[in-house]
């Protein structure tokens, strides 16, 4: 576990102080919840008492109205009689549906001011307009029941789509100055939109769809001359209930079927009770409302969606909505022996949260601030320690890389704490590593110098043995073996001296401007002539001639080492590729051969001095200096080098920055 996480874990132990406050808060919340339930119950009792004293405000169902009700919603905008439903979307009224076989009759109602709007749709196999000479026709018989129990009758029929006039039976002699509607023919049915006086339908509505053939009725669908109650919200009830509704409470009056008759919303909670959204979230999280049922809107198309709670009189039910909660309570309202209405009251849980008061807010915020400052201080201290450790780690890693040379100092060397002691220990370790590296770098030159004299003595001794003496076959064999051993030692001395001489003579070479594409093409041909048994391929991935200032002799020597290394490891008769590529920042030479891959543990050290991955011996002397020479040459060019396993082989890459201009490639003709 990292240092930051450890200190964060320790700081969590300080949550004991806020936890103690939260336990007190939960106890206070339970008391406030019971108080809120009592407040809601008292509000419902007061509303029920007010409506009971003014029972004439609620118009009971007429004894002639039977069956389900037709509900009218208040229209927000002026309705245009055009036979389209776009005026009926906000709000969308509930549909009263009747069906018989494949025929359907749908009725929807809206009201605005003193006018009632009806939307009537039919679904049938064909339309039957009242056309002269046709035996088939259809019509609608519409009846309305007013508060004074007066019945108004209308007949709706037309000869085709469009505007049409209709009148009540009391004004049938002058239909053009009566009511207006729109009849629109649609596929397999009709859409009818009409406008009527609302006061003629206050108590009920009856509609029958009739189809005649040869003046004989052959089909009828509707309320069968019985009235259905026409319900809608009553502003008079809202005005009566408004004075008794407490702030933050909403009360709804519904009938037995759950239709909304009135809606009253109490005043918003004043800001003198402090509240903060983050505090509310934390408070609601501590209350743990996950076991409560999910809250959804009470009404869908003006009908209650919780009908099961109508039977649970005066029982408080809690719901959850996000991190808030809702309280719902129902109380019956019996205005006459045959009719029962219901008062439904709700209150948002944020009221409960705000009622906790400023005292708890101060307690909670003081505890929270203490935790934040302490945890923040520990986190900042951990971040500072992490920054120091990362800085020391990055510096040590840089010193361990092959390109870096140890300067003798690391960050935090002067610090007097444990990290300073660790930095000084790293410095000593890296100093020892640098001494070992320097020793290995000079080992080849020392060995070559020390071995030359005894090797010369051995050679002269062998020469003396072979002169003027008659040697038998066995003696000749032994002398030949000694001569071959001297030759191998000479090759090893030459190889060890080569690296030292190259390091000393790097600054003697001069820069020259060379076209890299042409140089590699010529080198590929030369390698092919030198090793005819191996296939060499030059792959030019550039789109332009690369002209760079380099040390040509040194770069060719580095490529010779890479090619020699590739030939030793390449599979028989496989291709060795010289690949040239570039981008906007640098250009790259890659030598690729198919063969054994480089061990992952050697990928970073293969370019070091006296490092070799050859597992078998050969006639050549291999001391692990070839790639070391390549690294020195590339560093002298300010470039970088790498080796990676790819495509069932190994690729050595040399990267150089652009020293000079790039020119377009010449097109071959």
XYZ file of C-alpha atoms in Angstrom:
669
model
C 0.000 0.000 0.000
C 1.395 3.394 -0.974
C 2.233 6.059 1.586
C -0.693 8.292 0.629
C -3.169 5.468 1.082
C -1.659 4.531 4.428
C -2.000 8.075 5.757
C -5.500 8.321 4.283
C -6.451 5.142 6.125
C -5.112 6.604 9.354
C -7.080 9.814 8.814
C -10.281 7.797 8.403
C -10.006 6.897 12.084
C -10.819 10.543 12.809
C -14.297 9.966 11.429
C -15.290 8.847 14.883
C -16.188 12.420 15.787
C -18.607 12.963 12.859
C -19.967 9.436 13.436
C -20.971 10.313 16.981
C -22.750 13.401 15.687
C -24.493 11.322 13.023
C -25.813 8.903 15.612
C -27.361 11.824 17.462
C -28.756 13.099 14.191
C -30.510 9.799 13.507
C -32.202 9.942 16.886
C -33.308 13.506 16.214
C -34.539 12.484 12.752
C -36.833 9.800 14.108
C -38.458 12.345 16.423
C -38.814 14.845 13.568
C -40.295 12.162 11.286
C -43.013 11.406 13.827
C -43.641 15.138 14.190
C -43.954 15.463 10.417
C -46.455 12.599 10.308
C -48.509 14.279 13.042
C -48.403 17.570 11.142
C -49.645 15.895 7.960
C -52.410 14.119 9.841
C -53.551 17.384 11.481
C -53.536 19.133 8.091
C -55.759 16.414 6.586
C -58.135 16.613 9.554
C -58.416 20.386 9.161
C -59.023 20.104 5.408
C -61.658 17.411 5.966
C -63.442 19.567 8.551
C -63.484 22.624 6.229
C -64.927 20.644 3.316
C -67.505 18.970 5.558
C -68.748 22.371 6.664
C -68.985 23.496 3.033
C -70.117 20.273 1.409
C -71.945 22.174 -1.324
C -68.533 23.000 -2.802
C -68.187 19.401 -4.024
C -70.829 18.417 -6.508
C -71.730 14.762 -5.879
C -72.469 12.426 -8.722
C -75.986 12.596 -10.054
C -78.056 9.483 -9.573
C -78.555 9.289 -13.353
C -74.770 9.052 -13.997
C -73.484 5.503 -14.137
C -70.210 3.773 -14.946
C -66.707 5.209 -15.315
C -66.231 8.969 -15.514
C -65.039 11.114 -18.411
C -62.299 13.463 -17.191
C -61.637 16.912 -18.696
C -58.236 18.539 -18.288
C -57.671 22.313 -18.348
C -56.400 23.486 -21.742
C -53.260 25.632 -21.563
C -53.686 27.268 -24.984
C -56.523 28.172 -27.290
C -57.791 25.103 -29.168
C -58.204 25.340 -32.941
C -60.988 23.241 -34.439
C -59.056 21.575 -37.275
C -59.391 17.840 -36.660
C -55.762 17.457 -35.541
C -54.569 16.400 -32.099
C -51.624 18.805 -31.759
C -53.706 21.059 -29.458
C -54.328 18.104 -27.139
C -50.734 17.252 -26.149
C -50.124 19.613 -23.189
C -51.592 18.250 -21.041
C -52.694 14.988 -22.682
C -56.211 14.114 -21.474
C -57.231 10.560 -20.532
C -59.309 8.694 -23.112
C -62.666 7.140 -22.414
C -62.694 4.029 -24.611
C -65.530 1.830 -25.866
C -65.224 -1.046 -28.290
C -67.361 -3.685 -29.913
C -65.738 -6.208 -32.203
C -63.283 -4.354 -34.439
C -64.986 -0.998 -33.932
C -63.710 1.448 -31.312
C -64.969 4.758 -29.945
C -62.591 7.053 -28.003
C -63.585 10.256 -26.169
C -61.274 12.897 -24.628
C -62.264 16.220 -23.041
C -60.658 19.580 -22.273
C -62.102 22.796 -20.942
C -61.042 26.410 -21.211
C -63.048 29.145 -19.562
C -66.742 28.441 -20.119
C -66.208 26.085 -23.050
C -65.925 22.317 -23.273
C -63.921 20.700 -26.086
C -64.477 17.079 -27.093
C -62.125 14.944 -29.176
C -63.928 11.927 -30.649
C -62.190 9.240 -32.719
C -63.654 6.150 -34.347
C -62.060 3.049 -35.785
C -64.026 1.043 -38.336
C -63.754 -0.545 -41.762
C -65.109 2.535 -43.594
C -66.683 5.973 -43.121
C -70.371 6.577 -43.821
C -71.154 10.201 -44.416
C -74.657 11.538 -44.602
C -74.701 11.896 -48.409
C -77.906 12.268 -50.451
C -78.700 9.110 -52.384
C -76.666 6.851 -50.114
C -78.386 4.246 -48.006
C -75.620 4.170 -45.385
C -74.866 6.977 -42.970
C -73.477 7.490 -39.475
C -74.157 10.003 -36.741
C -73.460 10.725 -33.069
C -76.093 11.361 -30.432
C -74.625 13.634 -27.740
C -76.401 14.520 -24.483
C -75.388 16.780 -21.623
C -76.666 16.978 -18.023
C -76.309 20.372 -16.291
C -76.256 21.244 -12.592
C -79.926 22.162 -12.870
C -80.591 18.605 -14.207
C -81.434 19.985 -17.639
C -80.654 17.717 -20.576
C -79.208 19.100 -23.815
C -79.260 16.902 -26.919
C -77.091 17.203 -30.053
C -76.873 15.260 -33.275
C -73.493 15.182 -35.045
C -73.464 14.293 -38.736
C -71.860 15.610 -41.899
C -71.654 14.941 -45.629
C -67.829 14.950 -45.749
C -64.572 16.054 -44.135
C -64.273 19.642 -42.937
C -66.080 22.145 -40.756
C -69.697 21.392 -39.913
C -72.443 22.966 -37.830
C -74.700 21.243 -35.362
C -77.311 22.402 -32.915
C -79.269 21.164 -29.957
C -82.761 19.871 -30.335
C -84.015 23.189 -28.975
C -82.395 25.096 -31.855
C -82.703 22.631 -34.722
C -84.435 25.191 -36.995
C -81.378 27.423 -37.331
C -78.292 25.154 -37.297
C -75.905 27.619 -38.963
C -76.018 29.849 -35.926
C -75.442 27.032 -33.483
C -72.244 25.125 -32.591
C -69.211 24.448 -34.765
C -67.104 21.316 -35.183
C -64.564 19.704 -37.500
C -64.937 16.219 -38.956
C -61.776 14.735 -40.509
C -61.817 11.470 -42.409
C -58.750 9.283 -41.751
C -57.779 5.747 -42.664
C -60.411 3.378 -41.231
C -62.121 5.962 -39.107
C -62.761 9.594 -38.302
C -61.480 12.358 -35.980
C -64.069 14.819 -34.691
C -63.340 17.977 -32.716
C -66.235 20.039 -31.282
C -66.770 23.010 -28.963
C -69.698 23.185 -26.498
C -70.882 25.207 -23.465
C -69.372 23.696 -20.299
C -72.387 24.493 -18.096
C -74.568 22.095 -20.126
C -72.335 19.114 -19.195
C -71.385 19.818 -15.561
C -73.129 16.709 -14.187
C -72.704 14.214 -16.995
C -72.243 13.358 -20.655
C -73.732 10.713 -22.944
C -72.487 9.799 -26.435
C -73.758 7.116 -28.822
C -72.242 6.288 -32.219
C -74.958 5.057 -34.599
C -74.752 3.615 -38.120
C -77.885 3.416 -40.306
C -78.623 1.509 -43.504
C -81.843 2.120 -45.389
C -82.884 4.358 -42.491
C -82.593 1.397 -40.126
C -80.095 1.361 -37.314
C -77.660 -1.519 -37.800
C -74.952 -0.620 -35.268
C -74.712 1.372 -32.038
C -71.764 1.880 -29.682
C -71.592 4.270 -26.746
C -73.068 4.928 -23.331
C -76.468 3.650 -24.478
C -78.304 6.844 -23.490
C -76.882 6.694 -19.950
C -74.851 9.589 -18.590
C -71.245 9.282 -17.579
C -69.934 11.762 -14.954
C -67.885 14.619 -16.448
C -65.161 15.448 -13.938
C -62.546 18.210 -13.825
C -60.617 20.303 -11.305
C -62.679 22.848 -9.401
C -61.026 26.146 -8.454
C -63.677 26.760 -5.802
C -62.434 23.764 -3.780
C -58.846 24.992 -4.111
C -59.777 28.382 -2.681
C -61.523 26.739 0.274
C -58.579 24.461 1.181
C -55.750 26.965 0.634
C -55.924 28.660 4.100
C -55.537 25.410 6.061
C -52.617 23.885 4.126
C -49.268 24.186 5.917
C -46.052 25.143 4.154
C -44.311 22.381 2.256
C -47.487 20.251 2.051
C -49.520 19.332 -1.037
C -53.136 18.139 -0.709
C -55.183 16.508 -3.476
C -58.921 15.752 -3.525
C -59.837 12.632 -5.535
C -62.999 10.654 -6.059
C -63.501 6.910 -5.630
C -61.858 6.169 -8.976
C -58.845 8.333 -8.184
C -59.707 11.265 -10.497
C -58.161 14.560 -9.437
C -60.789 17.118 -8.401
C -58.579 19.710 -6.699
C -54.930 20.389 -5.952
C -53.628 22.726 -3.246
C -49.932 23.466 -2.621
C -48.798 25.103 0.592
C -46.356 27.963 0.764
C -42.696 27.291 0.142
C -40.498 26.831 3.178
C -38.934 30.092 4.237
C -35.180 30.499 4.230
C -35.067 31.185 7.964
C -34.517 27.447 8.437
C -30.951 26.952 7.163
C -30.281 24.206 4.646
C -27.438 23.242 2.325
C -27.566 20.749 -0.547
C -24.437 18.865 0.518
C -25.748 18.685 4.051
C -29.050 17.337 2.736
C -27.268 14.627 0.744
C -25.195 13.506 3.714
C -28.232 13.601 5.948
C -30.324 11.542 3.510
C -27.469 9.047 3.109
C -27.342 8.559 6.849
C -31.101 8.080 6.963
C -30.664 5.086 4.582
C -33.851 5.219 2.500
C -32.816 2.313 0.232
C -35.463 0.024 1.751
C -38.291 2.449 0.904
C -40.321 2.041 -2.301
C -39.372 4.256 -5.244
C -41.366 7.466 -5.583
C -43.165 8.233 -8.813
C -45.606 10.989 -9.714
C -48.919 10.647 -7.912
C -51.053 11.196 -10.993
C -50.875 9.878 -14.513
C -53.253 11.684 -16.850
C -55.018 13.130 -13.792
C -55.713 9.751 -12.180
C -54.079 8.539 -8.983
C -51.414 5.868 -9.632
C -51.402 4.606 -6.034
C -54.969 3.243 -5.702
C -53.885 0.697 -3.063
C -53.244 3.483 -0.553
C -56.827 4.687 -0.682
C -57.739 1.782 1.592
C -54.903 2.586 4.036
C -56.593 5.431 5.871
C -54.434 7.694 8.029
C -51.359 5.508 7.600
C -48.107 7.332 6.876
C -46.171 5.860 3.943
C -42.619 6.920 3.093
C -41.092 6.841 -0.388
C -37.589 7.617 -1.665
C -36.697 9.919 -4.554
C -32.950 10.122 -5.090
C -31.467 11.233 -1.782
C -34.804 12.724 -0.641
C -37.933 11.074 0.719
C -41.670 11.665 0.409
C -44.388 11.202 2.994
C -47.880 10.233 1.803
C -51.111 9.994 3.827
C -54.768 9.410 2.800
C -57.976 10.333 4.640
C -61.543 9.567 3.481
C -64.127 12.298 3.127
C -67.761 11.182 3.437
C -70.051 14.005 2.279
C -73.167 11.890 1.773
C -74.110 8.234 2.339
C -73.501 7.234 -1.285
C -70.361 9.192 -2.179
C -66.865 8.934 -0.720
C -64.024 11.216 -1.644
C -60.403 11.060 -0.487
C -57.896 13.640 0.641
C -54.322 12.686 -0.344
C -51.497 14.678 1.282
C -47.769 14.564 0.528
C -44.754 16.303 1.978
C -41.190 16.250 0.630
C -38.474 14.812 2.818
C -36.343 17.932 2.427
C -38.666 19.495 4.971
C -37.535 16.876 7.468
C -33.913 17.580 6.622
C -34.247 21.325 7.068
C -36.079 20.932 10.370
C -32.857 19.576 11.894
C -32.022 23.236 12.528
C -28.889 25.309 12.688
C -27.587 23.667 15.874
C -26.938 20.359 14.176
C -25.504 22.133 11.128
C -22.908 23.832 13.300
C -22.043 20.583 15.068
C -21.736 18.668 11.831
C -19.711 21.302 9.990
C -17.290 21.780 12.887
C -16.647 18.022 12.937
C -16.407 17.897 9.170
C -13.994 20.825 8.982
C -11.787 19.267 11.655
C -11.664 16.056 9.646
C -11.007 17.877 6.351
C -8.172 19.984 7.743
C -6.520 17.018 9.467
C -6.927 14.691 6.503
C -5.806 17.466 4.153
C -2.689 18.070 6.237
C -1.857 14.371 6.284
C -2.491 14.117 2.550
C -0.296 17.144 1.832
C 2.475 15.677 3.979
C 2.127 12.351 2.164
C 2.246 14.156 -1.194
C 5.446 15.951 -0.148
C 7.048 12.683 0.961
C 5.909 10.991 -2.245
C 7.398 13.803 -4.338
C 10.752 13.484 -2.569
C 10.804 9.695 -2.920
C 9.811 9.860 -6.610
C 12.528 12.449 -7.236
C 15.140 10.245 -5.599
C 13.847 7.172 -7.454
C 13.896 8.915 -10.841
C 17.437 10.182 -10.297
C 18.676 6.746 -9.230
C 16.977 5.136 -12.238
C 18.566 7.656 -14.574
C 21.995 6.833 -13.163
C 21.376 3.125 -13.731
C 20.557 3.621 -17.399
C 23.245 2.898 -19.936
C 23.513 6.445 -21.282
C 24.007 8.164 -17.932
C 27.273 8.756 -16.125
C 27.212 9.068 -12.368
C 27.997 12.611 -11.253
C 28.625 11.624 -7.645
C 25.513 13.282 -6.153
C 21.820 12.498 -5.791
C 18.874 14.652 -4.611
C 18.301 14.848 -0.835
C 21.970 14.088 -0.080
C 22.063 16.968 2.388
C 18.762 16.084 4.118
C 19.123 14.971 7.716
C 16.105 12.661 7.790
C 15.749 9.023 6.724
C 15.352 9.966 3.049
C 18.669 11.836 3.177
C 20.304 8.740 4.657
C 18.761 6.628 1.898
C 20.017 9.068 -0.751
C 23.567 8.897 0.622
C 23.391 5.097 0.621
C 22.281 5.181 -3.026
C 25.192 7.524 -3.811
C 27.676 5.087 -2.324
C 26.116 2.209 -4.223
C 26.172 4.100 -7.527
C 29.736 5.217 -6.899
C 30.759 1.577 -6.510
C 28.847 0.743 -9.667
C 30.611 3.555 -11.528
C 34.004 2.321 -10.312
C 33.170 -1.155 -11.537
C 32.023 0.224 -14.891
C 35.196 2.277 -15.273
C 37.283 -0.750 -14.380
C 35.522 -2.875 -16.992
C 35.960 -0.112 -19.573
C 39.730 -0.042 -18.972
C 40.084 -3.795 -18.505
C 40.425 -4.507 -22.208
C 43.305 -2.055 -22.622
C 45.057 -3.373 -19.498
C 44.698 -6.986 -20.559
C 45.903 -6.297 -24.080
C 48.983 -4.547 -22.685
C 49.760 -7.249 -20.133
C 49.201 -10.195 -22.472
C 51.298 -8.945 -25.383
C 54.697 -9.645 -23.694
C 54.038 -13.273 -22.592
C 52.353 -13.903 -25.931
C 55.474 -12.698 -27.752
C 57.635 -15.035 -25.601
C 55.385 -17.987 -26.470
C 55.502 -17.168 -30.197
C 59.333 -16.865 -30.186
C 59.628 -20.130 -28.288
C 57.438 -21.919 -30.813
C 59.480 -20.476 -33.680
C 62.712 -21.704 -32.051
C 61.297 -25.194 -31.638
C 60.383 -25.446 -35.298
C 63.763 -24.295 -36.669
C 66.540 -26.801 -37.385
C 64.839 -29.775 -35.779
C 63.284 -32.872 -37.183
C 59.901 -33.150 -35.559
C 57.663 -36.166 -35.663
C 53.959 -35.981 -36.464
C 52.798 -35.833 -32.845
C 55.170 -32.926 -32.043
C 53.974 -31.031 -35.119
C 50.357 -31.441 -33.926
C 51.129 -29.980 -30.511
C 53.097 -27.072 -32.022
C 50.180 -26.355 -34.413
C 47.709 -26.256 -31.512
C 49.951 -23.818 -29.638
C 50.237 -21.654 -32.750
C 46.422 -21.557 -33.159
C 46.034 -20.593 -29.505
C 48.471 -17.725 -29.961
C 46.545 -16.589 -33.015
C 43.292 -16.525 -31.018
C 44.976 -14.572 -28.254
C 46.259 -12.069 -30.827
C 42.744 -11.639 -32.193
C 41.409 -11.048 -28.679
C 44.094 -8.453 -27.974
C 43.291 -6.716 -31.270
C 39.574 -6.672 -30.428
C 40.224 -5.284 -26.944
C 42.541 -2.627 -28.285
C 40.112 -1.598 -31.000
C 37.551 -0.229 -28.538
C 40.186 1.741 -26.649
C 41.722 3.167 -29.812
C 38.293 4.131 -31.146
C 37.396 5.910 -27.896
C 40.665 7.876 -28.028
C 40.359 8.766 -31.721
C 36.663 9.747 -31.907
C 37.471 13.442 -31.961
C 39.966 12.968 -34.826
C 37.188 12.271 -37.349
C 35.568 15.129 -39.269
C 31.924 15.721 -40.116
C 30.845 15.311 -43.697
C 27.545 15.881 -45.509
C 26.286 12.526 -46.794
C 23.103 11.360 -48.499
C 22.075 8.504 -46.229
C 19.865 6.782 -48.833
C 22.745 6.405 -51.309
C 25.228 5.392 -48.617
C 23.037 2.537 -47.371
C 22.357 1.394 -50.930
C 26.083 1.148 -51.609
C 26.755 -0.585 -48.291
C 24.068 -3.188 -49.035
C 25.753 -4.021 -52.341
C 29.148 -4.230 -50.623
C 27.833 -6.562 -47.942
C 26.282 -8.775 -50.601
C 29.628 -9.115 -52.395
C 31.449 -9.762 -49.117
C 29.010 -12.432 -47.915
C 27.496 -13.937 -51.083
C 25.921 -16.818 -49.126
C 23.650 -14.383 -47.259
C 20.832 -12.236 -48.737
C 20.958 -8.490 -48.012
C 18.002 -6.172 -48.685
C 17.831 -2.383 -48.415
C 14.319 -1.103 -47.522
C 13.822 2.626 -48.029
C 10.694 3.813 -46.175
C 11.428 7.511 -46.594
C 9.668 9.812 -49.030
C 12.671 12.071 -49.528
C 16.458 12.058 -49.688
C 18.013 12.379 -46.241
C 21.107 14.546 -46.316
C 22.826 14.700 -42.911
C 26.126 15.784 -41.408
C 27.701 12.664 -39.910
C 31.025 10.960 -39.366
C 30.879 8.575 -42.364
C 33.776 6.306 -41.323
C 32.389 5.881 -37.834
C 28.805 5.202 -38.961
C 30.017 2.620 -41.503
C 32.071 0.958 -38.767
C 28.995 0.787 -36.522
C 26.928 -0.748 -39.332
C 29.731 -3.258 -39.988
C 29.509 -4.360 -36.375
C 25.735 -4.731 -36.584
C 25.948 -6.673 -39.868
C 28.654 -8.931 -38.468
C 26.468 -9.552 -35.416
C 23.424 -10.217 -37.635
C 25.314 -12.759 -39.789
C 26.351 -14.691 -36.670
C 22.775 -14.957 -35.406
C 20.756 -15.043 -38.662
C 19.141 -18.222 -39.867
C 20.707 -19.873 -42.874
C 19.682 -18.326 -46.233
C 17.425 -15.768 -44.467
C 17.366 -12.095 -45.407
C 19.175 -9.380 -43.484
C 17.388 -6.061 -43.928
C 18.764 -2.541 -43.722
C 15.730 -0.315 -43.190
C 15.810 3.474 -43.451
C 12.865 5.532 -42.141
C 12.281 9.066 -40.907
C 9.806 11.550 -39.456
C 9.801 15.259 -38.770
C 12.208 14.982 -35.812
C 14.728 12.255 -36.632
C 15.759 9.476 -38.996
C 16.396 5.863 -38.188
C 18.544 2.986 -39.460
C 17.350 -0.466 -38.511
C 19.229 -3.761 -39.019
C 16.924 -6.758 -38.866
C 17.736 -10.462 -39.003
C 15.691 -13.579 -38.422
C 16.982 -15.787 -35.649
C 17.096 -16.262 -31.913
C 15.643 -13.468 -29.813
C 17.450 -11.469 -27.143
C 16.702 -12.512 -23.537
C 14.497 -9.928 -21.834
C 17.012 -9.594 -19.014
C 19.747 -8.561 -21.503
C 17.749 -5.977 -23.476
C 19.099 -3.022 -21.430
C 22.713 -4.238 -20.966
C 23.518 -5.741 -24.336
C 25.304 -2.529 -25.452
C 27.568 -2.522 -22.359
C 31.232 -3.440 -22.476
C 32.174 -7.156 -22.230
C 28.524 -8.286 -22.491
C 27.670 -11.114 -24.899
C 24.699 -13.447 -25.373
C 26.500 -16.036 -27.522
C 25.931 -19.509 -26.130
C 28.440 -21.362 -28.423
C 32.102 -20.910 -29.211
C 33.425 -20.119 -32.688
C 36.766 -19.491 -34.341
C 36.348 -15.753 -33.868
C 37.136 -13.970 -30.647
C 33.932 -12.444 -29.216
C 34.388 -10.429 -26.050
C 31.132 -8.460 -26.138
C 32.786 -5.305 -27.479
C 31.070 -5.000 -30.884
C 27.814 -3.477 -29.678
C 29.753 -1.424 -27.133
C 31.642 0.166 -30.044
C 28.281 0.792 -31.785
C 27.012 2.578 -28.675
C 30.102 4.821 -28.521
C 29.730 5.805 -32.191
C 26.009 6.577 -31.855
C 26.602 8.619 -28.677
C 29.277 10.580 -30.557
C 26.570 11.413 -33.127
C 24.217 12.526 -30.292
C 21.889 9.692 -31.244
C 20.171 6.848 -29.429
C 20.254 3.090 -29.896
C 18.018 0.172 -28.929
C 17.438 -3.525 -29.560
C 14.117 -5.327 -29.606
C 12.654 -8.685 -30.523
C 10.274 -8.528 -33.499
C 9.006 -10.605 -36.432
C 10.659 -13.852 -35.307
C 13.986 -12.071 -35.078
C 15.915 -9.140 -33.678
C 16.045 -5.510 -34.840
C 18.823 -3.074 -33.828
C 17.793 0.574 -34.251
C 19.990 3.668 -34.520
C 18.169 7.016 -34.232
C 19.687 10.331 -35.283
C 18.289 13.852 -35.153
C 18.132 15.874 -38.384
C 21.463 17.704 -38.675
C 20.663 19.434 -41.956
C 18.094 19.865 -44.657
C 15.884 17.223 -46.217
C 15.428 17.295 -49.998
C 12.767 15.523 -52.122
C 13.641 12.185 -53.589
C 14.809 11.986 -57.175
C 12.314 10.203 -59.392
C 13.769 7.212 -61.225
C 13.387 7.350 -65.005
